[in-house]
Coordinates of C-alpha atoms in Angstrom, one line a residue:
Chain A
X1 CA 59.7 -23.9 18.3
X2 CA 62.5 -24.5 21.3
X3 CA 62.4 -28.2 20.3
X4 CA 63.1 -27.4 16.9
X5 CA 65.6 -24.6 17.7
X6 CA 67.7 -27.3 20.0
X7 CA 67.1 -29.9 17.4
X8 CA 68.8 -27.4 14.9
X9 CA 71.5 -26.8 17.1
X10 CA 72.3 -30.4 17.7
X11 CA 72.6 -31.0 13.9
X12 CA 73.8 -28.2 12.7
X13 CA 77.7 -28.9 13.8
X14 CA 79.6 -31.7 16.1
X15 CA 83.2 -29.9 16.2
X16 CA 82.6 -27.6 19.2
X17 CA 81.9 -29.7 21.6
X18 CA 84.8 -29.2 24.0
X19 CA 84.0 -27.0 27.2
X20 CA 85.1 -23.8 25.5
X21 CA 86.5 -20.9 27.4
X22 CA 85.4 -17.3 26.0
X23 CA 88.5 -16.4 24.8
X24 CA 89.1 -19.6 22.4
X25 CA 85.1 -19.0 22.2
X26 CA 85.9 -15.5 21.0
X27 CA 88.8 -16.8 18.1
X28 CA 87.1 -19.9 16.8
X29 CA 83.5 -17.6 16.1
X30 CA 85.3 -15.8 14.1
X31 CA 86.3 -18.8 12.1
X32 CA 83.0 -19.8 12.3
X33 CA 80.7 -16.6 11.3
X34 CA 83.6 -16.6 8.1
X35 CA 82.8 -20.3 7.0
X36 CA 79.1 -20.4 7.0
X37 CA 78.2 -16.7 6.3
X38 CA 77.5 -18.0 2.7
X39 CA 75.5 -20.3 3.4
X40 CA 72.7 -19.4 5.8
X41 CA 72.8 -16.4 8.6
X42 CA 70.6 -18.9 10.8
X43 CA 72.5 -21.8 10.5
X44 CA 75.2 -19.1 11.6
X45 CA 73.2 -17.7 14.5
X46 CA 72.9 -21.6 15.7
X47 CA 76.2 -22.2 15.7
X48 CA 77.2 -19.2 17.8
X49 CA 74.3 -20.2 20.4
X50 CA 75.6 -24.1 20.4
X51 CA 79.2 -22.8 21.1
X52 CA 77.9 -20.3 23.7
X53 CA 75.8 -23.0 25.4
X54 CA 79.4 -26.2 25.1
X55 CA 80.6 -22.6 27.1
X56 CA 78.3 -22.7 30.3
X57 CA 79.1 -25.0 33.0
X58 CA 76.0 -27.3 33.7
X59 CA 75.9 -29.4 37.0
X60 CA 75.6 -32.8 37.2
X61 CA 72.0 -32.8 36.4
X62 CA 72.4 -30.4 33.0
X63 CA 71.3 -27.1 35.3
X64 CA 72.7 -23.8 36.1
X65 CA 70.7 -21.0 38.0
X66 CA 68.9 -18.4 36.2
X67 CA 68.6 -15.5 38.2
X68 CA 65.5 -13.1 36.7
X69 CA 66.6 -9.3 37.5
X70 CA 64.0 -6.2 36.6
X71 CA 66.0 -4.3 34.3
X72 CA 64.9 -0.6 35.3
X73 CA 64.5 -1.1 39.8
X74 CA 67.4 -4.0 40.0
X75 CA 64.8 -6.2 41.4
X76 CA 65.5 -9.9 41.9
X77 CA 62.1 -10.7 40.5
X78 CA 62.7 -14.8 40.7
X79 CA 65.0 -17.7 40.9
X80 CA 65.4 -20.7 38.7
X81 CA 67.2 -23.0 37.0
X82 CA 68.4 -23.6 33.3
X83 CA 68.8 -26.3 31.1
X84 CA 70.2 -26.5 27.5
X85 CA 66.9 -26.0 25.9
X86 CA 65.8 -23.5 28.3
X87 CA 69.1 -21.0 27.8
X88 CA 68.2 -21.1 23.8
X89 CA 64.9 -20.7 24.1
X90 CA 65.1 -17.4 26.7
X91 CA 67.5 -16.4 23.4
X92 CA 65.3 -17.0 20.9
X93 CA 62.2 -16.0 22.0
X94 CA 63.4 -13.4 24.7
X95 CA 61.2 -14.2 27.5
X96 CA 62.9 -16.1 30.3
X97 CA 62.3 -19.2 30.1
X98 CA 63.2 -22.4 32.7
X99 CA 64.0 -26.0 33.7
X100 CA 61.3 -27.1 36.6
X101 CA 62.8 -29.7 38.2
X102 CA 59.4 -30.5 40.3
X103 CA 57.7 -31.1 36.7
X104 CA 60.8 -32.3 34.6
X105 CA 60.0 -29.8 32.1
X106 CA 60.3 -26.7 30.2
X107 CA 59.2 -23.5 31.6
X108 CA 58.6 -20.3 30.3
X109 CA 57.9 -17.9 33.2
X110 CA 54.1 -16.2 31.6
X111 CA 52.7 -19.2 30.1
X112 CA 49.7 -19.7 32.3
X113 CA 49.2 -16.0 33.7
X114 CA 50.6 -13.8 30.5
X115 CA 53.1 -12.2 33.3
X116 CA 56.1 -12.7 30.7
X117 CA 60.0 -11.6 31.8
X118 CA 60.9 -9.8 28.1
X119 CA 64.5 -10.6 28.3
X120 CA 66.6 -7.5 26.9
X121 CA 70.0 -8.9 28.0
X122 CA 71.5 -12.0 29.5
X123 CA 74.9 -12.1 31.6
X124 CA 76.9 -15.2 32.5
X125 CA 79.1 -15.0 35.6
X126 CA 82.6 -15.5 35.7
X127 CA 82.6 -19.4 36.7
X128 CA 80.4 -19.7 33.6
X129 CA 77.9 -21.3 36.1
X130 CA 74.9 -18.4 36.7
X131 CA 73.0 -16.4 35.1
X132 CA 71.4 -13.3 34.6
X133 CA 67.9 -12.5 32.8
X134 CA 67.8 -8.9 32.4
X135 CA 64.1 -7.8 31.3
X136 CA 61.0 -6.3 32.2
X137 CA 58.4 -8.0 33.6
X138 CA 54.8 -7.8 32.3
X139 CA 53.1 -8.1 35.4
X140 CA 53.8 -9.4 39.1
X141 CA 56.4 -12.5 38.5
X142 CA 55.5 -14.2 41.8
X143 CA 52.6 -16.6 41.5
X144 CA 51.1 -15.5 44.9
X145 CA 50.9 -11.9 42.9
X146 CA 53.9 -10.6 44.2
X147 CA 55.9 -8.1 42.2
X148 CA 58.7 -10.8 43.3
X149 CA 59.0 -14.2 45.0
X150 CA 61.2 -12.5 47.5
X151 CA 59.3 -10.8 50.2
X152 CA 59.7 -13.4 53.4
X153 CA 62.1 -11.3 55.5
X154 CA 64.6 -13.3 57.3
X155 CA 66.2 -10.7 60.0
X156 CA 62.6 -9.5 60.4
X157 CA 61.4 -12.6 61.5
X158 CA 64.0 -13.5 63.8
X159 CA 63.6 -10.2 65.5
X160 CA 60.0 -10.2 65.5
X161 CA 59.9 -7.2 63.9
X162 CA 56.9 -8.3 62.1
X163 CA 54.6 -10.9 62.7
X164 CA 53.3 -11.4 59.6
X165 CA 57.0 -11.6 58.2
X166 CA 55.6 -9.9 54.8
X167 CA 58.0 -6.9 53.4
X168 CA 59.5 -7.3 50.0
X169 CA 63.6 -7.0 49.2
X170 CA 63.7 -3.7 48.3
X171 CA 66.8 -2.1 47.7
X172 CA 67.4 2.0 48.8
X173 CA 66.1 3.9 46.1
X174 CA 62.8 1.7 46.7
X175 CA 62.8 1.5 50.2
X176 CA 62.7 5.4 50.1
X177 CA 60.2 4.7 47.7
X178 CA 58.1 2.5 49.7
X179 CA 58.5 4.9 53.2
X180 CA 57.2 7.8 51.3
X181 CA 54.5 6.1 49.5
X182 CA 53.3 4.5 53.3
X183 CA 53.7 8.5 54.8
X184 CA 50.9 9.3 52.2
X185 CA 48.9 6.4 53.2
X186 CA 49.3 7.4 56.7
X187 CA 47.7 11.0 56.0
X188 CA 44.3 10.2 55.9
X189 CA 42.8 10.0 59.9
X190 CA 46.0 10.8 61.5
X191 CA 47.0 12.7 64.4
X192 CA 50.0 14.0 66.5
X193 CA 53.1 16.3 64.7
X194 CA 53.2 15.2 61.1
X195 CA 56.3 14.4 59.9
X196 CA 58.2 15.8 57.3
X197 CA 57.7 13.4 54.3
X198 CA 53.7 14.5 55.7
X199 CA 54.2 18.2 55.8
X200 CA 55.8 17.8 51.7
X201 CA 52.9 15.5 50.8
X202 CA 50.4 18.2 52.5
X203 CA 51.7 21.6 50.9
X204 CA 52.6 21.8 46.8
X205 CA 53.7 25.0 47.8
X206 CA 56.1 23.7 50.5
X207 CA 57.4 20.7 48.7
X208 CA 57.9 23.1 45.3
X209 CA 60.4 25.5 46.9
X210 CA 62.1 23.1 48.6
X211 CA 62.9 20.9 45.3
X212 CA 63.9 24.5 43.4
X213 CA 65.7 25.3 46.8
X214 CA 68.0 22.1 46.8
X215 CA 67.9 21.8 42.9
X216 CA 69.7 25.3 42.9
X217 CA 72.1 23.9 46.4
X218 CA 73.3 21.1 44.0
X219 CA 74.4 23.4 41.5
X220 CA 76.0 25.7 43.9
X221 CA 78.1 22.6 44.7
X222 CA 79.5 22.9 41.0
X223 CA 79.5 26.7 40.9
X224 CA 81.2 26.7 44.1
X225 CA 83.5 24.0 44.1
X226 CA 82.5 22.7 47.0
X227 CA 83.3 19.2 48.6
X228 CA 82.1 16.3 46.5
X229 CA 80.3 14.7 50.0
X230 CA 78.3 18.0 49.7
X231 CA 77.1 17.5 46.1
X232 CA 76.2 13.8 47.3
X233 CA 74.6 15.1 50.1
X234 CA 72.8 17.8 47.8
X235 CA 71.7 15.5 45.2
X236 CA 70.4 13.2 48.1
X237 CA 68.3 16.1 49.4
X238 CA 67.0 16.5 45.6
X239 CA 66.2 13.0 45.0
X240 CA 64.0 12.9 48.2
X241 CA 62.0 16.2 47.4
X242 CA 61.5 15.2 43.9
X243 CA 60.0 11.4 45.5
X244 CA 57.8 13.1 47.4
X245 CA 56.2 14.8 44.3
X246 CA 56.3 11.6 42.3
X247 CA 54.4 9.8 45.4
X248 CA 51.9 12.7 45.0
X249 CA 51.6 11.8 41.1
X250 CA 51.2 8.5 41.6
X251 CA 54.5 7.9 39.0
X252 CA 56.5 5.3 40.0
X253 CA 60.5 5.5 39.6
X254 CA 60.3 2.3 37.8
X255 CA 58.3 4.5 35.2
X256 CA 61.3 7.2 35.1
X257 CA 63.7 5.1 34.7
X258 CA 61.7 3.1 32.0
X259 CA 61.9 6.8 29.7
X260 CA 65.3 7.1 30.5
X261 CA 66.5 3.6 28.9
X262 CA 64.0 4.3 26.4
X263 CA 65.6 7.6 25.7
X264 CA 69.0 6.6 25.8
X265 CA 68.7 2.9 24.0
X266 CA 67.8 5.3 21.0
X267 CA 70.8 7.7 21.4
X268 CA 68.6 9.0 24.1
X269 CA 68.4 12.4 25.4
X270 CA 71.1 13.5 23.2
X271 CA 69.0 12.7 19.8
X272 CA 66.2 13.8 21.5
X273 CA 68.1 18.2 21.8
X274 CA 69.4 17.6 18.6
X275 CA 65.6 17.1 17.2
X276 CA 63.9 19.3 19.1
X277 CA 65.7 22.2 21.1
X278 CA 63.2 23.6 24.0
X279 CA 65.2 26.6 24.4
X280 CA 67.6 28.2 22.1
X281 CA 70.5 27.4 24.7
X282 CA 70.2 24.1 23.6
X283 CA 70.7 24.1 19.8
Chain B
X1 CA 82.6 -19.2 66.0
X2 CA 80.6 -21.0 63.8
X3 CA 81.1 -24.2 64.6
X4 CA 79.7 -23.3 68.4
X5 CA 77.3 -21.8 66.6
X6 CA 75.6 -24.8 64.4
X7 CA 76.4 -26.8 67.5
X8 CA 74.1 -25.1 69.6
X9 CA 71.3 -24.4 66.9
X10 CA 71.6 -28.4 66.8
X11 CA 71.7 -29.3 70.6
X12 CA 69.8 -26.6 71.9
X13 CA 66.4 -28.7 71.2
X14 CA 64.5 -31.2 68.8
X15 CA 61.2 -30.9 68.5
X16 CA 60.9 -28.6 65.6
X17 CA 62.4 -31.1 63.0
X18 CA 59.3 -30.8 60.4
X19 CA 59.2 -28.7 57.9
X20 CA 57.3 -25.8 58.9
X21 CA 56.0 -23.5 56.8
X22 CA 55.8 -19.7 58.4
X23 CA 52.4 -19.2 59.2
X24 CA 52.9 -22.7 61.3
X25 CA 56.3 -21.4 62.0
X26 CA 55.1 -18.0 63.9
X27 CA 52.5 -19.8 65.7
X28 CA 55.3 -21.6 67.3
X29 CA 57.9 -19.1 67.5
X30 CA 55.2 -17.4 69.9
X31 CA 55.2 -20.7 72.0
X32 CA 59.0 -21.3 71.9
X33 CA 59.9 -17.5 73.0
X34 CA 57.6 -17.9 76.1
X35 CA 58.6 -21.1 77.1
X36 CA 62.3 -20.0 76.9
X37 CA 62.6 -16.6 77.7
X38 CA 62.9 -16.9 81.3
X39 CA 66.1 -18.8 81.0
X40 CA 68.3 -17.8 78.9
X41 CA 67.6 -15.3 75.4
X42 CA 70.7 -16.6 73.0
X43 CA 69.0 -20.2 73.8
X44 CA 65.7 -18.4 72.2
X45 CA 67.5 -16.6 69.4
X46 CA 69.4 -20.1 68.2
X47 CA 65.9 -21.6 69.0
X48 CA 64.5 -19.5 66.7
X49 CA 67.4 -20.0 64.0
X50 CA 67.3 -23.3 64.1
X51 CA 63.2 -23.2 63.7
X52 CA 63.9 -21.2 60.5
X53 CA 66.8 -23.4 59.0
X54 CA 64.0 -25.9 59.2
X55 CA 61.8 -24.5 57.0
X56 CA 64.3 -23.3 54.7
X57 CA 63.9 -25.9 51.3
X58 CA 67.2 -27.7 51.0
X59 CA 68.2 -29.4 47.8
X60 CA 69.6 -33.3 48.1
X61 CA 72.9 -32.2 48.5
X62 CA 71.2 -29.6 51.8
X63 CA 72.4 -26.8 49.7
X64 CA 69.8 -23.7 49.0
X65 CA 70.6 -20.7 46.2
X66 CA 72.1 -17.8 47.5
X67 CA 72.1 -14.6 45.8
X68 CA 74.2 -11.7 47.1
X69 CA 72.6 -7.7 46.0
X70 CA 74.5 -4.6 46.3
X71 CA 71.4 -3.0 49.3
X72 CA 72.1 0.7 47.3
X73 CA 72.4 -0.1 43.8
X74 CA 70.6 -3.2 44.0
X75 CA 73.8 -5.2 41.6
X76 CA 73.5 -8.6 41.7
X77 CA 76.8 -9.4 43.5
X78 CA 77.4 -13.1 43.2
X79 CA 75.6 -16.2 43.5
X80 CA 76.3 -19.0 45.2
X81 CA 75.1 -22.0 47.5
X82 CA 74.4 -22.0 51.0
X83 CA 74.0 -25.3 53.5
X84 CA 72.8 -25.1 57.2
X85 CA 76.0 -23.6 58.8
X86 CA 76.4 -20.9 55.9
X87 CA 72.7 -19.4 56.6
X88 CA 73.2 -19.5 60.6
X89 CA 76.8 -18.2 60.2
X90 CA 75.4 -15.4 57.5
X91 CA 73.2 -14.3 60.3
X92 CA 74.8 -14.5 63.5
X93 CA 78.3 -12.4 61.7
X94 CA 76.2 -10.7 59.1
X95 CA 79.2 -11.1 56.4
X96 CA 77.7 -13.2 53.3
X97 CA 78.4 -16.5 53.7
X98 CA 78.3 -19.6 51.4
X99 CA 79.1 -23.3 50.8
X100 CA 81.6 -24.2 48.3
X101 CA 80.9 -27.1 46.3
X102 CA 84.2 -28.0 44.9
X103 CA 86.1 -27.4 48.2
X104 CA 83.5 -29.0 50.6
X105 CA 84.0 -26.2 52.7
X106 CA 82.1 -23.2 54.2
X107 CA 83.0 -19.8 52.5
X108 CA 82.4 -16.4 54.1
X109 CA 83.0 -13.8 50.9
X110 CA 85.8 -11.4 51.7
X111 CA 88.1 -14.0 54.1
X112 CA 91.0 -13.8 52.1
X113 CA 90.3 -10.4 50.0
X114 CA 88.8 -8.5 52.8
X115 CA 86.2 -7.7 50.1
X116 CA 83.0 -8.8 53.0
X117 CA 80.0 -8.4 51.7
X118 CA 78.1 -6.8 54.6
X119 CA 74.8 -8.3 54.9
X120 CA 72.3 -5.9 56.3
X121 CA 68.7 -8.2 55.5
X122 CA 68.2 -11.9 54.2
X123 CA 65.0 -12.8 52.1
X124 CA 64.0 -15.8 51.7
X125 CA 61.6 -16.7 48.4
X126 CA 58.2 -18.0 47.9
X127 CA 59.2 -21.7 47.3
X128 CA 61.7 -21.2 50.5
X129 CA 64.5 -22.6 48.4
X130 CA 66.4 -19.3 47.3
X131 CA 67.5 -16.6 49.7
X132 CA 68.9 -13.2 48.8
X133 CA 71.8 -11.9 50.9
X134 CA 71.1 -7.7 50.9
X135 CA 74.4 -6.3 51.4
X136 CA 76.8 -3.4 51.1
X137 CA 80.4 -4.8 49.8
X138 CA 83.7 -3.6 50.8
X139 CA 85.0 -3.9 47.7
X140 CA 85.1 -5.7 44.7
X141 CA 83.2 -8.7 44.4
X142 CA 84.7 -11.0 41.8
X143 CA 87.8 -12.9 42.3
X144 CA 88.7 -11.1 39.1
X145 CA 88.4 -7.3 40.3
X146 CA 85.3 -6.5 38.7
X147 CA 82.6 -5.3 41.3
X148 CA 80.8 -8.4 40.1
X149 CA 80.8 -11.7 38.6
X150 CA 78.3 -10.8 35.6
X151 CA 80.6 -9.2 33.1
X152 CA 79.9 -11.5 30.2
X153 CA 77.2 -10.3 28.1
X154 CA 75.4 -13.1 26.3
X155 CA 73.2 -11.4 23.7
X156 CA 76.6 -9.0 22.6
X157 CA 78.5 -12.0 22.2
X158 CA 75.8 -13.7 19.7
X159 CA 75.3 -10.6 17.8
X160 CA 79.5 -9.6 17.8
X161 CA 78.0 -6.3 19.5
X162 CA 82.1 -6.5 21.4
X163 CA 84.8 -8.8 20.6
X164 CA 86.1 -8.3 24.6
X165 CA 82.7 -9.4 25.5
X166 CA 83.1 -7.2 28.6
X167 CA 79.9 -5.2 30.1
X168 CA 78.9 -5.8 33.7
X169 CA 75.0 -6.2 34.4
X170 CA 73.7 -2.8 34.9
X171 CA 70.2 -1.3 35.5
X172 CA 68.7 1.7 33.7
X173 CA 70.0 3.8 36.6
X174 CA 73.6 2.8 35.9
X175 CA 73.8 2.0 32.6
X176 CA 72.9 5.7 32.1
X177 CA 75.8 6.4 34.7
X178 CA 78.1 4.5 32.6
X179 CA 76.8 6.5 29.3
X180 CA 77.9 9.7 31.1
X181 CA 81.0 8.3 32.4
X182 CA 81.9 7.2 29.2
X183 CA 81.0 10.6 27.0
X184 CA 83.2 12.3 30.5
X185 CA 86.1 9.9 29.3
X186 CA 86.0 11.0 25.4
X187 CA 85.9 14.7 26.0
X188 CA 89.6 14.8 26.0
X189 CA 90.9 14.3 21.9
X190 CA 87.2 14.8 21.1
X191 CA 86.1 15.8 17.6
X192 CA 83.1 16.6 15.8
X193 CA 79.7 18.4 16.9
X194 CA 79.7 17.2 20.8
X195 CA 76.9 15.1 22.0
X196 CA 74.6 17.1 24.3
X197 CA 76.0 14.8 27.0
X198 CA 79.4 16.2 26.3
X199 CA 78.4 20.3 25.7
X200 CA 76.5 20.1 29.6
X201 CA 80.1 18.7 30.8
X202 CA 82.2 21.1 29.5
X203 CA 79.9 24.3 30.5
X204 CA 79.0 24.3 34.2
X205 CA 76.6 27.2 33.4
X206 CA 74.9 25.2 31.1
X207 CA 74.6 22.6 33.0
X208 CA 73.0 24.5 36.3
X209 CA 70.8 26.3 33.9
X210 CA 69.3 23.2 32.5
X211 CA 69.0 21.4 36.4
X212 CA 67.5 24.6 37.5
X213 CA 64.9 25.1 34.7
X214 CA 64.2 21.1 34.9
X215 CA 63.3 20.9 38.4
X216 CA 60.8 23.9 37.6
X217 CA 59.2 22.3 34.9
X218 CA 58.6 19.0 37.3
X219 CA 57.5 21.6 39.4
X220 CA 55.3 22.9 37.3
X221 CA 53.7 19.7 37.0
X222 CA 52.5 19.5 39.7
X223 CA 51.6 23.1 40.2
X224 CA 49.6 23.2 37.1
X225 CA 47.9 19.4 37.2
X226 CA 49.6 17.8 34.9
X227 CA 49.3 14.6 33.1
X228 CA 51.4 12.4 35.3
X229 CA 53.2 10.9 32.3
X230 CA 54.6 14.6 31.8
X231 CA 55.7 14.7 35.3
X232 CA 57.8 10.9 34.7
X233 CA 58.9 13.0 31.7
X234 CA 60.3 15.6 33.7
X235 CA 61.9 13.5 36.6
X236 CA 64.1 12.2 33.9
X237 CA 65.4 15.3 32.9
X238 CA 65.6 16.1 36.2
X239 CA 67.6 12.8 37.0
X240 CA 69.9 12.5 34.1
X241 CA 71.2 16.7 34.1
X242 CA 71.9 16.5 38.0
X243 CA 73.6 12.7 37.0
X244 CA 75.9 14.7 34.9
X245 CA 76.5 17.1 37.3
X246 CA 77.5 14.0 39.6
X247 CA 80.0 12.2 37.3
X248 CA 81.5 16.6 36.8
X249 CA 82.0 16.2 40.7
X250 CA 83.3 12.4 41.0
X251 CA 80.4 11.6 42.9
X252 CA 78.5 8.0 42.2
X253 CA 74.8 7.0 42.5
X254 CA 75.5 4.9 44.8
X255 CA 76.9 7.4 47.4
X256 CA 73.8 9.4 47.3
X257 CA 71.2 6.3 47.7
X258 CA 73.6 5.3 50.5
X259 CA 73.0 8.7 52.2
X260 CA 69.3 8.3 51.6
X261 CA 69.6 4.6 53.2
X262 CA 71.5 6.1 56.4
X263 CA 69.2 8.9 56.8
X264 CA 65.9 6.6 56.5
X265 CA 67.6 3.9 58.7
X266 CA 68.2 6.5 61.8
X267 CA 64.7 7.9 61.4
X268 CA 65.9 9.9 58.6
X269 CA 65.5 13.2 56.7
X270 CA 62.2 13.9 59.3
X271 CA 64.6 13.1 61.9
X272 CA 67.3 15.5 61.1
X273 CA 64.7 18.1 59.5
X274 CA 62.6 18.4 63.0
X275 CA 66.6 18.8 64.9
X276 CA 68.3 21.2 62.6
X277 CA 65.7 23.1 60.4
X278 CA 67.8 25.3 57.8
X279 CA 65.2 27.5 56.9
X280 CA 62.3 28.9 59.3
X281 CA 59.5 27.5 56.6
X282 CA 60.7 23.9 57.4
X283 CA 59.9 24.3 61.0

């Protein structure tokens, strides 16, 4: 299918093939989408993928990096780069999709091990040079199974922090995450003054009141007019408690966050009260 | 600095010049730091530098991909390339550093803006050809002002979604943030039935209602075993009622996760539970 795609867009028009900017990319689609839209919305679509692709900057061997990002945690699941063929094809198809330069050929990230990257959005950066595949990945993206290809810590290794120099780029939210998650581990066979992540994990009871407790602190920010570093700090306090009971669960943030964009790609939580009010308040 | 730096990464010793890989590369690191620690430690940290800028995968031209993340919200910053002397200079003044290919010149992010981009961990990926700069920026990242260089949505340009063409790259977390940011901005001149967005901003008690009864019912699931899909259920109400509450108060994700971050990083919440208990149960 990408061969014929490419093929399509190679045939389909010659007169944009100057290095277009996205402002004069903006004005001539417009002529464009007007003088074919009689014809055939696929020839159309082609068109508008050829000029976007005469946009991106390509290096000297027809490349530019494709950066693979998990849409919900942020995660940098893997690196690549992109040819032509490979930028219309992650369109097309929406799974991200590759140039290997070891094997001189096209790559679609899920083709051997059904661990696909379902593109939902693509970003070019400003020097029209780099790219972003915004998805959700179907499984670990790393070939060593790996959520991601990025868990050699650098700093780590030059402080011998860790011999085994394995720890995954986690960003804050998932470090907290991680820390939590390794505190629950850590309650089976241990010993000494538990900490307090361990007291949480050990008492429902415990880690209940203090999530109403600094649920109803946050709002006291609001109610109170308080100082906007204390609402921060509140929230933080919230966000915390709450982990701890999701670790407890076994639910992942990646999974709340998943029914979030779910919610709100759909006119989210706000269709979702209109529908079906909980509580009269609400209607 | 850097300059004396590379120097003495290159003249400090010579017999690691293969291309380890870092299970080869600990076993040696072991034997370097012994042999050298009696005389003098900045010879075993460049040692040690040099050992890893070794086994780091340069390209023909000695450049390797390097992807700058916002550590809190985990925004991919910018990407750019990095030689030798970028990586070791990256390290040694933990300020994202990079090559530039169309001045020939090293390029630390923020020399002329001030915008640094404060690295706090490097990872390095599976193929050791790509390395991810974690970092916390002083500013905007993008020459342009934008906090970064992915504002150009692909996908809304092909389907004329927005003539501008202007959305940055943002994760479920902050793309909600934005939503709410964006129904704050339309109260004023509003018409027609308000969203349910819009009705928690303009009525604080409301609002504390709904973040007080949803951080019972998350409560509740875990108080009455419940399915853990409910409980993911719940987090998001959870999340996106006290996210309104945030963007009421000014306050941005990213604040709170970089309290959580400073918090964990100094021992944490445990640490400053266990010193200044606010309430006798969390003794």
């Amino acid at each position: 299918m990408a061969v014929s795609y490419v093929h399509m867009l190679r045939s389909a028009t010659t007169f944009h093939k100057s290095n277009l900017s996205f402002s004069s990319y903006d004005k001539r689609r417009r002529t464009h989408t007007l003088a074919v839209q009689s014809s055939d919305s696929n020839i159309t679509t082609d068109l508008k993928v050829d000029t976007l692709l005469e946009s991106i900057k390509w290096d000297d061997k027809g490349l530019t990096v494709a950066i693979a990002q998990n849409v919900d945690t942020g995660a940098i699941l893997m690196q690549g780069f992109a040819n032509r063929e490979a930028v219309a094809t992650t369109i097309s198809s929406r799974k991200a999709t590759f140039y290997s330069r070891s094997r001189s050929s096209l790559w679609t990230k899920g083709e051997t091990s059904n661990n696909f990257i379902n593109v939902h959005d693509v970003f070019l950066d400003c020097d029209r040079d780099s790219l972003i595949y915004l998805g959700k990945p179907d499984g670990p993206t790393c070939h060593t199974g790996s959520e991601t290809c990025y868990y050699t810590p650098v700093l780590d290794l030059l402080d011998e922090k860790q011999v085994e120099g394995s720890r995954s780029a986690l960003t804050s939210l998932y470090a907290l995450e991680s820390t939590i998650s390794q505190r629950k581990a850590e309650l089976v066979g241990g010993n000494g003054k538990p900490s307090w992540t361990k007291r949480l994990l050990q008492s429902d009871k415990l880690l209940c009141s203090k999530i109403r407790e600094e649920a109803d602190e946050l709002c006291q920010t609001l109610e109170n007019n308080e100082d906007k570093s204390r609402t921060a700090s509140e929230m933080a306090d919230v966000l915390y408690h709450a982990m701890v009971l999701l670790a407890l669960k076994d639910v992942k943030v990646e999974d709340v966050l998943q029914i979030l964009r779910q919610r709100f790609s759909q006119s989210g939580i706000e269709e979702k009260r209109s529908r079906a009010p909980k509580k009269p308040e609400e209607n």
